[in-house]
PDB file of C-alpha atoms in Angstrom:
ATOM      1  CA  UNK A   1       0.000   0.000   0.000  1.00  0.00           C
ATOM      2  CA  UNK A   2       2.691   2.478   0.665  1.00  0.00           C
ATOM      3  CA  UNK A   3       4.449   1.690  -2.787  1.00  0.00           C
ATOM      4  CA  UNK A   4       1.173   2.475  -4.396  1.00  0.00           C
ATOM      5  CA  UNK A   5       1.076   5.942  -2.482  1.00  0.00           C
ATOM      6  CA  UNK A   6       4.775   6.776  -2.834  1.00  0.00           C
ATOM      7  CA  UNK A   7       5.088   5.660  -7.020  1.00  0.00           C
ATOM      8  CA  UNK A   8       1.572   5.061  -8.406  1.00  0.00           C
ATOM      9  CA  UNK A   9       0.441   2.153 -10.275  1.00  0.00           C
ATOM     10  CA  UNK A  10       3.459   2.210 -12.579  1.00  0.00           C
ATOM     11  CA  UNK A  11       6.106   2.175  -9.589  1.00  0.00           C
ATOM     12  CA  UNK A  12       3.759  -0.571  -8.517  1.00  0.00           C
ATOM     13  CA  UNK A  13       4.366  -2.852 -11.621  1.00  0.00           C
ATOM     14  CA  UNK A  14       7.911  -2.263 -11.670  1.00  0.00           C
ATOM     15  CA  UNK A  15       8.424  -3.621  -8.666  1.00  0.00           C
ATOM     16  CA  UNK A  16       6.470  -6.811  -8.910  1.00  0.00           C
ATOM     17  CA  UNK A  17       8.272  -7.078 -12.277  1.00  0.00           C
ATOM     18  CA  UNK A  18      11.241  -7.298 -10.415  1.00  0.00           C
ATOM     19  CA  UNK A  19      12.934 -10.457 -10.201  1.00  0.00           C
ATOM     20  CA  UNK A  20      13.210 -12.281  -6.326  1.00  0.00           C
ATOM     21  CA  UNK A  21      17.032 -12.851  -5.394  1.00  0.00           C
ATOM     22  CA  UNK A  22      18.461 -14.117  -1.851  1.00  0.00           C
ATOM     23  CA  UNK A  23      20.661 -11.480  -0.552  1.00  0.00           C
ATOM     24  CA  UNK A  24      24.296 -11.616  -0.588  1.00  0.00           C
ATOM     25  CA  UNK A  25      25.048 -11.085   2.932  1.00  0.00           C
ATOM     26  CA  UNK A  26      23.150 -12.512   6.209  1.00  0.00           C
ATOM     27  CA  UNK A  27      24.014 -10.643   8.698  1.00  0.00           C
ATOM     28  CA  UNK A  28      24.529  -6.712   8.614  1.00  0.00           C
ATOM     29  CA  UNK A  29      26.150  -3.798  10.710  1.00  0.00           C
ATOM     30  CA  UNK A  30      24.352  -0.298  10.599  1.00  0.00           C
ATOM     31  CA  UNK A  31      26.719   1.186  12.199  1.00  0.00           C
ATOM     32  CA  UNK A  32      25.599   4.846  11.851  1.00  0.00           C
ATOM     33  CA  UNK A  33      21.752   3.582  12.534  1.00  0.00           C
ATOM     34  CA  UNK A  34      23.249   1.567  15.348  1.00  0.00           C
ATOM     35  CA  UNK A  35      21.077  -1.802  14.443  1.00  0.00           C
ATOM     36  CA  UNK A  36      22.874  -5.237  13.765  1.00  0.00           C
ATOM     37  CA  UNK A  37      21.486  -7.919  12.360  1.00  0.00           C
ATOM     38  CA  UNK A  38      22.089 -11.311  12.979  1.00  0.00           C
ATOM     39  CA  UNK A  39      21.025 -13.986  10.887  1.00  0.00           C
ATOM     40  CA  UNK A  40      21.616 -17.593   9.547  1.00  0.00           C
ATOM     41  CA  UNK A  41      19.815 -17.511   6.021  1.00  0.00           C
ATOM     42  CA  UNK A  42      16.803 -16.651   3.978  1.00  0.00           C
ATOM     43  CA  UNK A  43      14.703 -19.852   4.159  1.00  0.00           C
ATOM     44  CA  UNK A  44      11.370 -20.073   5.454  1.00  0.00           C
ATOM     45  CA  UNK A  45      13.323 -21.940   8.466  1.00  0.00           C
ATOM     46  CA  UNK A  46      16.038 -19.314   8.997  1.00  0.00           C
ATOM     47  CA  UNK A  47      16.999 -17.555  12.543  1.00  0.00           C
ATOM     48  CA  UNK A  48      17.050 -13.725  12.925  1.00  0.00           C
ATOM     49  CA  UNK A  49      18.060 -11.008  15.784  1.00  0.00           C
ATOM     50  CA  UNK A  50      18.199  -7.428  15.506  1.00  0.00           C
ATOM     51  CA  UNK A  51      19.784  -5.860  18.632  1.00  0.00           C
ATOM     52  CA  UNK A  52      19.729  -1.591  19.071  1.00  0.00           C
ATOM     53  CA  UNK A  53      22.798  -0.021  20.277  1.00  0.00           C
ATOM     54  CA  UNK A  54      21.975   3.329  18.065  1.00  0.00           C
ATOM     55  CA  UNK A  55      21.180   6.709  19.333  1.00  0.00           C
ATOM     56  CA  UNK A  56      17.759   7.654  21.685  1.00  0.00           C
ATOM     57  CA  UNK A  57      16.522   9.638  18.367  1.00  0.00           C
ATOM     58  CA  UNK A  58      16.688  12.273  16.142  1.00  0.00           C
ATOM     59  CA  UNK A  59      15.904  16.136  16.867  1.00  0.00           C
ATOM     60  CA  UNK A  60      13.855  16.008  20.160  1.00  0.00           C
ATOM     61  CA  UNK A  61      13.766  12.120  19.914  1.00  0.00           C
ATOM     62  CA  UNK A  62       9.683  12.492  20.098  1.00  0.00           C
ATOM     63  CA  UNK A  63       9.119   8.951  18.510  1.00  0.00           C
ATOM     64  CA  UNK A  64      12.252   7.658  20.516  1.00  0.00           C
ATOM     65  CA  UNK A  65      11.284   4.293  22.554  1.00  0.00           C
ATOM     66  CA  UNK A  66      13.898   3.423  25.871  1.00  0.00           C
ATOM     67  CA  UNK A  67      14.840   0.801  23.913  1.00  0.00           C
ATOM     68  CA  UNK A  68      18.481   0.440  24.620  1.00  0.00           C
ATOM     69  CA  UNK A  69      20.300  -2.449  23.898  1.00  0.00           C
ATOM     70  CA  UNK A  70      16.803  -3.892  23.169  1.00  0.00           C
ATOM     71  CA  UNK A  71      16.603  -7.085  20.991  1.00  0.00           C
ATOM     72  CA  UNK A  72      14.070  -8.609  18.505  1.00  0.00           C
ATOM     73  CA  UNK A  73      14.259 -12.385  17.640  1.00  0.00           C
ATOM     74  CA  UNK A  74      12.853 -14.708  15.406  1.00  0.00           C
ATOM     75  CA  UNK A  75      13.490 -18.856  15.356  1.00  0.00           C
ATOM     76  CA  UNK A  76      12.832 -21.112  12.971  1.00  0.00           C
ATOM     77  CA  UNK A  77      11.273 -18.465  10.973  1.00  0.00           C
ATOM     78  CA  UNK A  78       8.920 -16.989  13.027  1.00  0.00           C
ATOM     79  CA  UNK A  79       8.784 -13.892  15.483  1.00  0.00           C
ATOM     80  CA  UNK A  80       9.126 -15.040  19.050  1.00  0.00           C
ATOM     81  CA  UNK A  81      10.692 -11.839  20.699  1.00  0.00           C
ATOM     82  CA  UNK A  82       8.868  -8.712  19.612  1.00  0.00           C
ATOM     83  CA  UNK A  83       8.965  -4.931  20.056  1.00  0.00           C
ATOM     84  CA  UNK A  84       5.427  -4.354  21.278  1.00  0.00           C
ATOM     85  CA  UNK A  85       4.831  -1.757  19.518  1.00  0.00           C
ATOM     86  CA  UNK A  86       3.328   2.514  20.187  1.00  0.00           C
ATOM     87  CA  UNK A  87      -0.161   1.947  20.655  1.00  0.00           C
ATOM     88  CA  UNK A  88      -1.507   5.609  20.838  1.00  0.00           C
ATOM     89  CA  UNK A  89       0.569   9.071  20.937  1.00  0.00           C
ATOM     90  CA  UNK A  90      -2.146  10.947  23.093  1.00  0.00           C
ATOM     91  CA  UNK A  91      -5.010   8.804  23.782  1.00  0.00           C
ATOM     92  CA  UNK A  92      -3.568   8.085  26.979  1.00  0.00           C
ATOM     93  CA  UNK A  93      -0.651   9.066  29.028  1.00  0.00           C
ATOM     94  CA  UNK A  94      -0.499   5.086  30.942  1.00  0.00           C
ATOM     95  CA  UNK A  95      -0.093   3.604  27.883  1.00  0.00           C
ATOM     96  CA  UNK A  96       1.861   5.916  25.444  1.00  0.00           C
ATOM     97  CA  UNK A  97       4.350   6.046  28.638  1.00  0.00           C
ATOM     98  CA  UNK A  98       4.405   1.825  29.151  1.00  0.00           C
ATOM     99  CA  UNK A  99       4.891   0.944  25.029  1.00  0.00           C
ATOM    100  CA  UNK A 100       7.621   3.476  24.629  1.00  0.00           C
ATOM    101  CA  UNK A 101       9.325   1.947  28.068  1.00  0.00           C
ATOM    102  CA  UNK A 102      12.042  -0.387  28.859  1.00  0.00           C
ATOM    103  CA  UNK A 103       9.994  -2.574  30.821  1.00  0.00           C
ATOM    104  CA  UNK A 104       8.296  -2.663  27.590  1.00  0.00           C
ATOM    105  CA  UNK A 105      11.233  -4.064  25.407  1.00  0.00           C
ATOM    106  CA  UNK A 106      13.270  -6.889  25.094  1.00  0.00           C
ATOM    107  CA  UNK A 107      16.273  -5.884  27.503  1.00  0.00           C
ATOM    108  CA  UNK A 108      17.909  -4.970  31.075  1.00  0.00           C
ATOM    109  CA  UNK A 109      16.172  -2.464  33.298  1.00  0.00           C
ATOM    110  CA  UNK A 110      17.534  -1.598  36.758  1.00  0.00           C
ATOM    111  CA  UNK A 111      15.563  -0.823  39.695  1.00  0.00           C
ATOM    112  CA  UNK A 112      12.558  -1.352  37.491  1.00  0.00           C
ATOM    113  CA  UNK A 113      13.402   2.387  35.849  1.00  0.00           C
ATOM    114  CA  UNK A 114      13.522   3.007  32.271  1.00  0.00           C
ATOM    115  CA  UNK A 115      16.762   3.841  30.689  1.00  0.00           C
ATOM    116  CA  UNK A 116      15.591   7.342  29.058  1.00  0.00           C
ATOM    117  CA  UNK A 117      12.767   8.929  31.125  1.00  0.00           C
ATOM    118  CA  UNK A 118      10.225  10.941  29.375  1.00  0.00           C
ATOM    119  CA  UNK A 119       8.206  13.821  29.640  1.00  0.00           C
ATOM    120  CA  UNK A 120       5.242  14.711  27.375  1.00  0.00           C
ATOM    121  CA  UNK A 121       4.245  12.863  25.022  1.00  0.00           C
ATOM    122  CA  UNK A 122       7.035  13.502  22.239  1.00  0.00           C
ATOM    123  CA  UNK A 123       9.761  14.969  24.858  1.00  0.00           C
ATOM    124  CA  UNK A 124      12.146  12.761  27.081  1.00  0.00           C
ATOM    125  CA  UNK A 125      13.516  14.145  30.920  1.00  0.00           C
ATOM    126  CA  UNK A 126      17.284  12.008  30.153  1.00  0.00           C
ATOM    127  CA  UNK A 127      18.086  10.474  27.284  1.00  0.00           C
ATOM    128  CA  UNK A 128      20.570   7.025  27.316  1.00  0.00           C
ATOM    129  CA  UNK A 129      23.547   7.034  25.477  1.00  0.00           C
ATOM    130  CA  UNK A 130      24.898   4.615  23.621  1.00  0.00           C
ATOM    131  CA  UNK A 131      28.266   2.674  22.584  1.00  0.00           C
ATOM    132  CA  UNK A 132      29.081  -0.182  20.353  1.00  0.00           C
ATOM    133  CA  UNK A 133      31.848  -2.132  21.983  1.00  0.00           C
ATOM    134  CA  UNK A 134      32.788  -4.546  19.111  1.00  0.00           C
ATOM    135  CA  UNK A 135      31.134  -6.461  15.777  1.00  0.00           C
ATOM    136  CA  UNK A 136      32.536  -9.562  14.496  1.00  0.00           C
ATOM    137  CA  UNK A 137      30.410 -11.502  11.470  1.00  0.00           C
ATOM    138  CA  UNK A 138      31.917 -14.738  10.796  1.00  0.00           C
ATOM    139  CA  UNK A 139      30.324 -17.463   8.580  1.00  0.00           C
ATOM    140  CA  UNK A 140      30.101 -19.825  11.811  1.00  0.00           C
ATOM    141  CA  UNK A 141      29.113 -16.878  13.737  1.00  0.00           C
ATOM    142  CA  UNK A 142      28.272 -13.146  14.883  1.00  0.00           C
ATOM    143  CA  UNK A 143      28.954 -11.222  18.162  1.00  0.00           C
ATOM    144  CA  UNK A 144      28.297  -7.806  19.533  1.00  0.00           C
ATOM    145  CA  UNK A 145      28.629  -6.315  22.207  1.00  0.00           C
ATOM    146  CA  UNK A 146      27.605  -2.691  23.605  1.00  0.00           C
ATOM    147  CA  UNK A 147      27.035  -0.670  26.630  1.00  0.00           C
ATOM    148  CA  UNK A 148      24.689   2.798  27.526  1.00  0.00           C
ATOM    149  CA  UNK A 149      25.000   4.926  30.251  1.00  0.00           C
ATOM    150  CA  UNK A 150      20.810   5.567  31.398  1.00  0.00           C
ATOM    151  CA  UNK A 151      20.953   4.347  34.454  1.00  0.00           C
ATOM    152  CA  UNK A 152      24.040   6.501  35.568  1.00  0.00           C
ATOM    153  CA  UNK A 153      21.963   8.870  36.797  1.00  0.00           C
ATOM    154  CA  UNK A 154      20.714   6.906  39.720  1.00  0.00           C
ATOM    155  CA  UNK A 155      21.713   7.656  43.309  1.00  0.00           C
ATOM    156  CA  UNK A 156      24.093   4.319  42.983  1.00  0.00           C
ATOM    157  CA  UNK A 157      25.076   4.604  39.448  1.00  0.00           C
ATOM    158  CA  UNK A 158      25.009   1.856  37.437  1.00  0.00           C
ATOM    159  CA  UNK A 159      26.640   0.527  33.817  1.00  0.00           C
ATOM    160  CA  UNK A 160      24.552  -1.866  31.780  1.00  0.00           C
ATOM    161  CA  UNK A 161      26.597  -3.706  29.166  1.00  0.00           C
ATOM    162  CA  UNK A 162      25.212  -6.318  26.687  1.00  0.00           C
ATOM    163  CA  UNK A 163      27.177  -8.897  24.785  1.00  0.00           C
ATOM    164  CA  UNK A 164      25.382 -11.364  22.332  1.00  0.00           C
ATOM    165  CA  UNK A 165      27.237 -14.536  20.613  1.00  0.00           C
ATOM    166  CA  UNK A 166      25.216 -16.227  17.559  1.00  0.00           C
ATOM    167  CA  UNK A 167      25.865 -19.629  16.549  1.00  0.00           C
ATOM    168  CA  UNK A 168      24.515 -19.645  13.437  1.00  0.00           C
ATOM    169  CA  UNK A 169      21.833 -22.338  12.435  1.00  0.00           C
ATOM    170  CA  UNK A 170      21.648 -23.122  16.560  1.00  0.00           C
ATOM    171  CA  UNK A 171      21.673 -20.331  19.427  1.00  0.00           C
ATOM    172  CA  UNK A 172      22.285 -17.267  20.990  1.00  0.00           C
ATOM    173  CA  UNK A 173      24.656 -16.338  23.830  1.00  0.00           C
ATOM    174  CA  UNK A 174      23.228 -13.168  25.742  1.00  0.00           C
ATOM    175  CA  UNK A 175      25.076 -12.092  28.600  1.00  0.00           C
ATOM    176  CA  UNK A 176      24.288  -8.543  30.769  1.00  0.00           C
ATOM    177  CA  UNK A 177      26.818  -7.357  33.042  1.00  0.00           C
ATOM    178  CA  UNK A 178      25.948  -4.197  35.251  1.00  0.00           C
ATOM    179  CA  UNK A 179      28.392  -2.345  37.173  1.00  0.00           C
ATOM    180  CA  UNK A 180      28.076  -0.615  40.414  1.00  0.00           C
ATOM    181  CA  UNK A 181      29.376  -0.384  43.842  1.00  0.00           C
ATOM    182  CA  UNK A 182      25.292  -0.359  45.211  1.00  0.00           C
ATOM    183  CA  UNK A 183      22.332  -2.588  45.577  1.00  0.00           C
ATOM    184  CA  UNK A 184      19.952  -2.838  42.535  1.00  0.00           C
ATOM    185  CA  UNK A 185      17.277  -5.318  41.384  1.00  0.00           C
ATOM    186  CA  UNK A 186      17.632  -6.155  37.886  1.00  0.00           C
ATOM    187  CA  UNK A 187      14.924  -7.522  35.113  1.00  0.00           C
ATOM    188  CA  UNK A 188      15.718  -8.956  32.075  1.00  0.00           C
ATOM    189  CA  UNK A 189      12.785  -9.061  30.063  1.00  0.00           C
ATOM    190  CA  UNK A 190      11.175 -11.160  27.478  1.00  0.00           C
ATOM    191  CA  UNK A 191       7.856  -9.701  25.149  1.00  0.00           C
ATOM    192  CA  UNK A 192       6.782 -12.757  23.067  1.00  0.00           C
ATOM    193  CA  UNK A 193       4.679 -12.759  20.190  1.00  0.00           C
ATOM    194  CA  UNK A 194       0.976 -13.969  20.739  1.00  0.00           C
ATOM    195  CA  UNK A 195       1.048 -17.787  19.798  1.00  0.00           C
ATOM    196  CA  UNK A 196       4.886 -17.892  19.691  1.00  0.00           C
ATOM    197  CA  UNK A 197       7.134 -19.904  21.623  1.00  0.00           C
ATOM    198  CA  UNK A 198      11.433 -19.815  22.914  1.00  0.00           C
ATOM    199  CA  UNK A 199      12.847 -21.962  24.813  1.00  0.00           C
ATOM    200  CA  UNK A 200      15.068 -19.473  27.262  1.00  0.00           C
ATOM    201  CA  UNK A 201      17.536 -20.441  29.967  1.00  0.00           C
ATOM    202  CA  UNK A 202      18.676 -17.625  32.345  1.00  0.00           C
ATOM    203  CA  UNK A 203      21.818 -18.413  34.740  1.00  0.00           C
ATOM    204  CA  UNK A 204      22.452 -15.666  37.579  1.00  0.00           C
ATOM    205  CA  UNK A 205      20.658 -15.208  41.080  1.00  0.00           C
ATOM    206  CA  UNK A 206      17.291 -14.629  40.171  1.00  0.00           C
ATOM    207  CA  UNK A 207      14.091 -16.107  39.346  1.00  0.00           C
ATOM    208  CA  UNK A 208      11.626 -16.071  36.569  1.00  0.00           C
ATOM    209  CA  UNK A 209       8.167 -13.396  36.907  1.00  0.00           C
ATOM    210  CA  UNK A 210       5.219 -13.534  34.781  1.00  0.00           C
ATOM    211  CA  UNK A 211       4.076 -10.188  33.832  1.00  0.00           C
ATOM    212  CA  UNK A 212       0.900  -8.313  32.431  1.00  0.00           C
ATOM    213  CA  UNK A 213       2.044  -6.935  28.907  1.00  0.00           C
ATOM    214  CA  UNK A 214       0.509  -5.935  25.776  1.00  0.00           C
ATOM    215  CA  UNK A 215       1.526  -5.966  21.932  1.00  0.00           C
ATOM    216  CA  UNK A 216      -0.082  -3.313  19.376  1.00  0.00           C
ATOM    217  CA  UNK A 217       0.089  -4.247  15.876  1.00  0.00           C
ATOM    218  CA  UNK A 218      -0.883  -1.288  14.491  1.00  0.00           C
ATOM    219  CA  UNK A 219      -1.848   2.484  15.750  1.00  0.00           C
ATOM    220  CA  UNK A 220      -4.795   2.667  18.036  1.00  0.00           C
ATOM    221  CA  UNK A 221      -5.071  -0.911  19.059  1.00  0.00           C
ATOM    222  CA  UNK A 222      -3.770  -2.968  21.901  1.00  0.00           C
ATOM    223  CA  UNK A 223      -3.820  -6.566  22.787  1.00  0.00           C
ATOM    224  CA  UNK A 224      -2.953  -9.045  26.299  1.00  0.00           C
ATOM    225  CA  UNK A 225       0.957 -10.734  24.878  1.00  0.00           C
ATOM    226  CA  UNK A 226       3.151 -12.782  27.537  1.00  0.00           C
ATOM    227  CA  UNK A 227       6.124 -11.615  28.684  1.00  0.00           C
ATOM    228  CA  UNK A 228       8.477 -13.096  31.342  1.00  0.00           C
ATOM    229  CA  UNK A 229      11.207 -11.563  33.136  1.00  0.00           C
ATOM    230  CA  UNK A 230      14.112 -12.906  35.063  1.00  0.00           C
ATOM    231  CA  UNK A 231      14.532 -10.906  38.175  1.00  0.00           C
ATOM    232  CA  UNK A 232      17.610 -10.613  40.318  1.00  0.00           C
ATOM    233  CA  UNK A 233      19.040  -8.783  43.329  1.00  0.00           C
ATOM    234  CA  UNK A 234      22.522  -7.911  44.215  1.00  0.00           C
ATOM    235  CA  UNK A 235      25.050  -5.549  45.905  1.00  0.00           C
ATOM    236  CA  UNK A 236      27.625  -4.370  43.504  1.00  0.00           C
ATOM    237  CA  UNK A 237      26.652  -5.384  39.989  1.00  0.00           C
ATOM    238  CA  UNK A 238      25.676  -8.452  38.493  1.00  0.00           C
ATOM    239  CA  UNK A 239      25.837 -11.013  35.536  1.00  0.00           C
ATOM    240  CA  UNK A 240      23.423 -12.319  33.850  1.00  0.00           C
ATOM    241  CA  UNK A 241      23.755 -14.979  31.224  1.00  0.00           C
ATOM    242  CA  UNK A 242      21.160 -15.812  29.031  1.00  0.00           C
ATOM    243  CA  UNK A 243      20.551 -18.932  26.268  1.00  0.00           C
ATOM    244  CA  UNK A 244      18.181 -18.336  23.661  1.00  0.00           C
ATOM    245  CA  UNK A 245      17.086 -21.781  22.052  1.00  0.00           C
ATOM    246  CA  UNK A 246      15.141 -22.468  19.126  1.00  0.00           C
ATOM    247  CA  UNK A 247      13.249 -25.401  19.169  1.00  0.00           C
ATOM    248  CA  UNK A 248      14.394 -28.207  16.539  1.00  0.00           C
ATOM    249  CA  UNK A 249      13.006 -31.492  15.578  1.00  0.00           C
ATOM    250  CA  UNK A 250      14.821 -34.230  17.739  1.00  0.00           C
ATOM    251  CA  UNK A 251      16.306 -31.628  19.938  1.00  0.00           C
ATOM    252  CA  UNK A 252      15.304 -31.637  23.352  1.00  0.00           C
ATOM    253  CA  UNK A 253      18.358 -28.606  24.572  1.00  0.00           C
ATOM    254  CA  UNK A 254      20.184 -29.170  28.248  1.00  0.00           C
ATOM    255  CA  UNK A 255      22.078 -26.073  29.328  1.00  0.00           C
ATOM    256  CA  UNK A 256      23.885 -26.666  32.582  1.00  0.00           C
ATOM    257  CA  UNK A 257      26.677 -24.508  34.208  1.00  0.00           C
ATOM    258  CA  UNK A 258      29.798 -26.199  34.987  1.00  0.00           C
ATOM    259  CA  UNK A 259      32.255 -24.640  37.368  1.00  0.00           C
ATOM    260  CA  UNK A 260      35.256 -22.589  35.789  1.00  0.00           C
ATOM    261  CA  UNK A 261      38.490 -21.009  36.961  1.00  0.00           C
ATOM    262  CA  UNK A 262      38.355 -17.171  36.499  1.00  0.00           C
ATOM    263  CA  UNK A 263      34.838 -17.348  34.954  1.00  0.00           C
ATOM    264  CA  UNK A 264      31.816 -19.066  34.018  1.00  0.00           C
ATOM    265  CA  UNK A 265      31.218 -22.230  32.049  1.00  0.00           C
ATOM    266  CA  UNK A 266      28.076 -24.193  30.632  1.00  0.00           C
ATOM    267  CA  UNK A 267      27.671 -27.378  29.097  1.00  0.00           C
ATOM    268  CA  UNK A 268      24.621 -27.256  26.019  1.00  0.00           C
ATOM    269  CA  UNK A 269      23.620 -30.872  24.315  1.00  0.00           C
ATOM    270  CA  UNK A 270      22.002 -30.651  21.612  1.00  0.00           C
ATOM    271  CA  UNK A 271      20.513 -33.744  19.584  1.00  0.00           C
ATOM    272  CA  UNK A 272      24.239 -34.946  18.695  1.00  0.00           C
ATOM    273  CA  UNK A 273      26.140 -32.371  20.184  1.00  0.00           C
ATOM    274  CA  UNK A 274      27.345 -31.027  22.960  1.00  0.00           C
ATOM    275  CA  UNK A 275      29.133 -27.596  23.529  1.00  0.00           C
ATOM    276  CA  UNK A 276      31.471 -26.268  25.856  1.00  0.00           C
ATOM    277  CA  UNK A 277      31.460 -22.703  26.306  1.00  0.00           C
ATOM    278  CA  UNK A 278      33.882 -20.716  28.634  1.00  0.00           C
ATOM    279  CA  UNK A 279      33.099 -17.222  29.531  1.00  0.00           C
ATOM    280  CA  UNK A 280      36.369 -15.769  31.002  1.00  0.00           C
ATOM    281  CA  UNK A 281      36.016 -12.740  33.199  1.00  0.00           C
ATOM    282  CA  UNK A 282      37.808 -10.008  30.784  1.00  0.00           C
ATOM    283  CA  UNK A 283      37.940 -12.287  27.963  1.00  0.00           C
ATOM    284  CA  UNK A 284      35.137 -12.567  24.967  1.00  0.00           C
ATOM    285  CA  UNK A 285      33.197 -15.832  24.840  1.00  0.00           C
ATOM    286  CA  UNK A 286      35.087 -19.713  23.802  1.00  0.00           C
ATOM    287  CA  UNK A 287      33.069 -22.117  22.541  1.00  0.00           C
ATOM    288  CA  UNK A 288      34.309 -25.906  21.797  1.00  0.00           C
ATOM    289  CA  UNK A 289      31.519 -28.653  20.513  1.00  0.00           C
ATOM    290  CA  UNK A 290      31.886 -32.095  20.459  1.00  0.00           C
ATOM    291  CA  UNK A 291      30.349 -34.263  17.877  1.00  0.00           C
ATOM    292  CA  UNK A 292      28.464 -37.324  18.744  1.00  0.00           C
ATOM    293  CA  UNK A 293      30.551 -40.094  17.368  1.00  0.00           C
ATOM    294  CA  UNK A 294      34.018 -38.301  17.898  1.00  0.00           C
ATOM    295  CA  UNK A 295      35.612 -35.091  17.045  1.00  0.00           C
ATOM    296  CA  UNK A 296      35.479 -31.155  17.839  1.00  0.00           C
ATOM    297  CA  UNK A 297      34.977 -28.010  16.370  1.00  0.00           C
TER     298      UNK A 297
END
């Protein structure tokens, strides 16, 4: 509909005329944008993530969300993990102030605060910054990692970072680290899409909430959507390490962790496999798999 607005009927026809070709790349950096995408193919059976480490906005960042380090997934081609959405700009303040909030999105909140506050309806109190730490897009796998700086205006300030490892045609790695010298609760948050279903395994001191959420597909309308978080409590930071798991035929996933000298380590079997991955303290992630039969990669 918006091709037939933008070009008329002609633009219209030369675009159908056009011929359908599978992308040369998978996965993509936009770095100015700050999106990346991770993904495995183009089949109808092909995993996807998009995580945001971009800027709040532009100009007074009225359509901004506090969507920091947010992510959106699908598995086995279809949308589990979803940005719910805006809902209404005006209609009401409870709701235009919920969709556009972190608590709303797929990522780390602190003391149950959004990252960027807001004010009226298109105007924002603070505003999160920010950073991309590192991309790497290898044909095995993709990683990023990246940080913001929202919650640095609390009384105990506190520094959310987000890495993400992608094992292409398998899982994702998420892991949150927060740093502070106070005590926080922490929420890491998961909106699914109505009907979907992840398989998610969270590994730091916390415990798994149900929560009331909504999802609005288009302007004006609303609808009831689960979403889970993982809630935690600490003094001085924490670490939270997430598995995201699409389900697979014959594959019934055990994550485990396994103790580790100067860091964590977990133990994932698969339907013939099983991985080793090592998470050193100040080190990026190691991953070994074993192959039923003999062998590793």
């Amino acid at each position: 509909e918006e091709l037939l607005w933008l070009t008329g009927a002609g633009g219209l026809s030369t675009f159908d005329a056009l011929p359908a070709i599978e992308p040369a790349k998978k996965s993509m950096a936009f770095f100015d944008g700050g999106y990346f995408v991770m993904r495995d193919g183009w089949s109808p059976e092909s995993n996807y993530l998009l995580f945001d480490c971009g800027p709040h906005g532009a100009l007074n960042c009225g359509h901004a969300h506090a969507d920091a380090l947010s992510i959106d997934v699908a598995a086995n081609g279809r949308t589990v993990l979803v940005d719910p959405g805006t809902c209404t700009y005006t209609g009401s303040k409870e709701f235009r102030d919920w969709f556009r909030s972190s608590q709303a999105h797929n990522t780390l909140t602190v003391d149950d605060e959004s990252s960027s506050l807001p004010n009226g309806p298109f105007t924002w109190k603070t505003i999160a910054q920010c950073s991309l730490k590192q991309w790497i897009s290898e044909n095995r796998f993709d990683f990023v990692s990246g940080e913001h700086d929202g919650y640095m205006r609390l009384q105990d300030p506190a520094l959310v970072k987000r890495e993400i490892l992608f094992l292409k045609g398998d899982y994702w790695i998420v892991r949150d680290t927060v740093v502070s010298s106070g005590e926080h609760r922490f929420d890491v948050r998961f909106h699914f899409a109505p009907g979907s279903n992840l398989d998610i395994r969270c590994f730091g001191n916390g415990s798994w909430v149900e929560e009331k959420a909504f999802v609005s597909h288009c302007y004006g309308q609303k609808e009831p959507a689960k979403a889970l978080s993982f809630s935690a409590a600490s003094q001085g930071g924490t670490e939270i390490v997430s598995f995201l798991l699409p389900q697979k035929p014959g594959t019934d996933w055990q994550v485990r962790e396994i103790e580790a000298q100067e860091g964590r380590g977990f133990e994932i079997h698969g339907a013939k496999t099983v991985d080793l991955v090592i998470i050193p303290a100040a080190n990026p992630c190691i991953c070994t798999r074993t192959i039923e039969g003999g062998g590793k990669k």
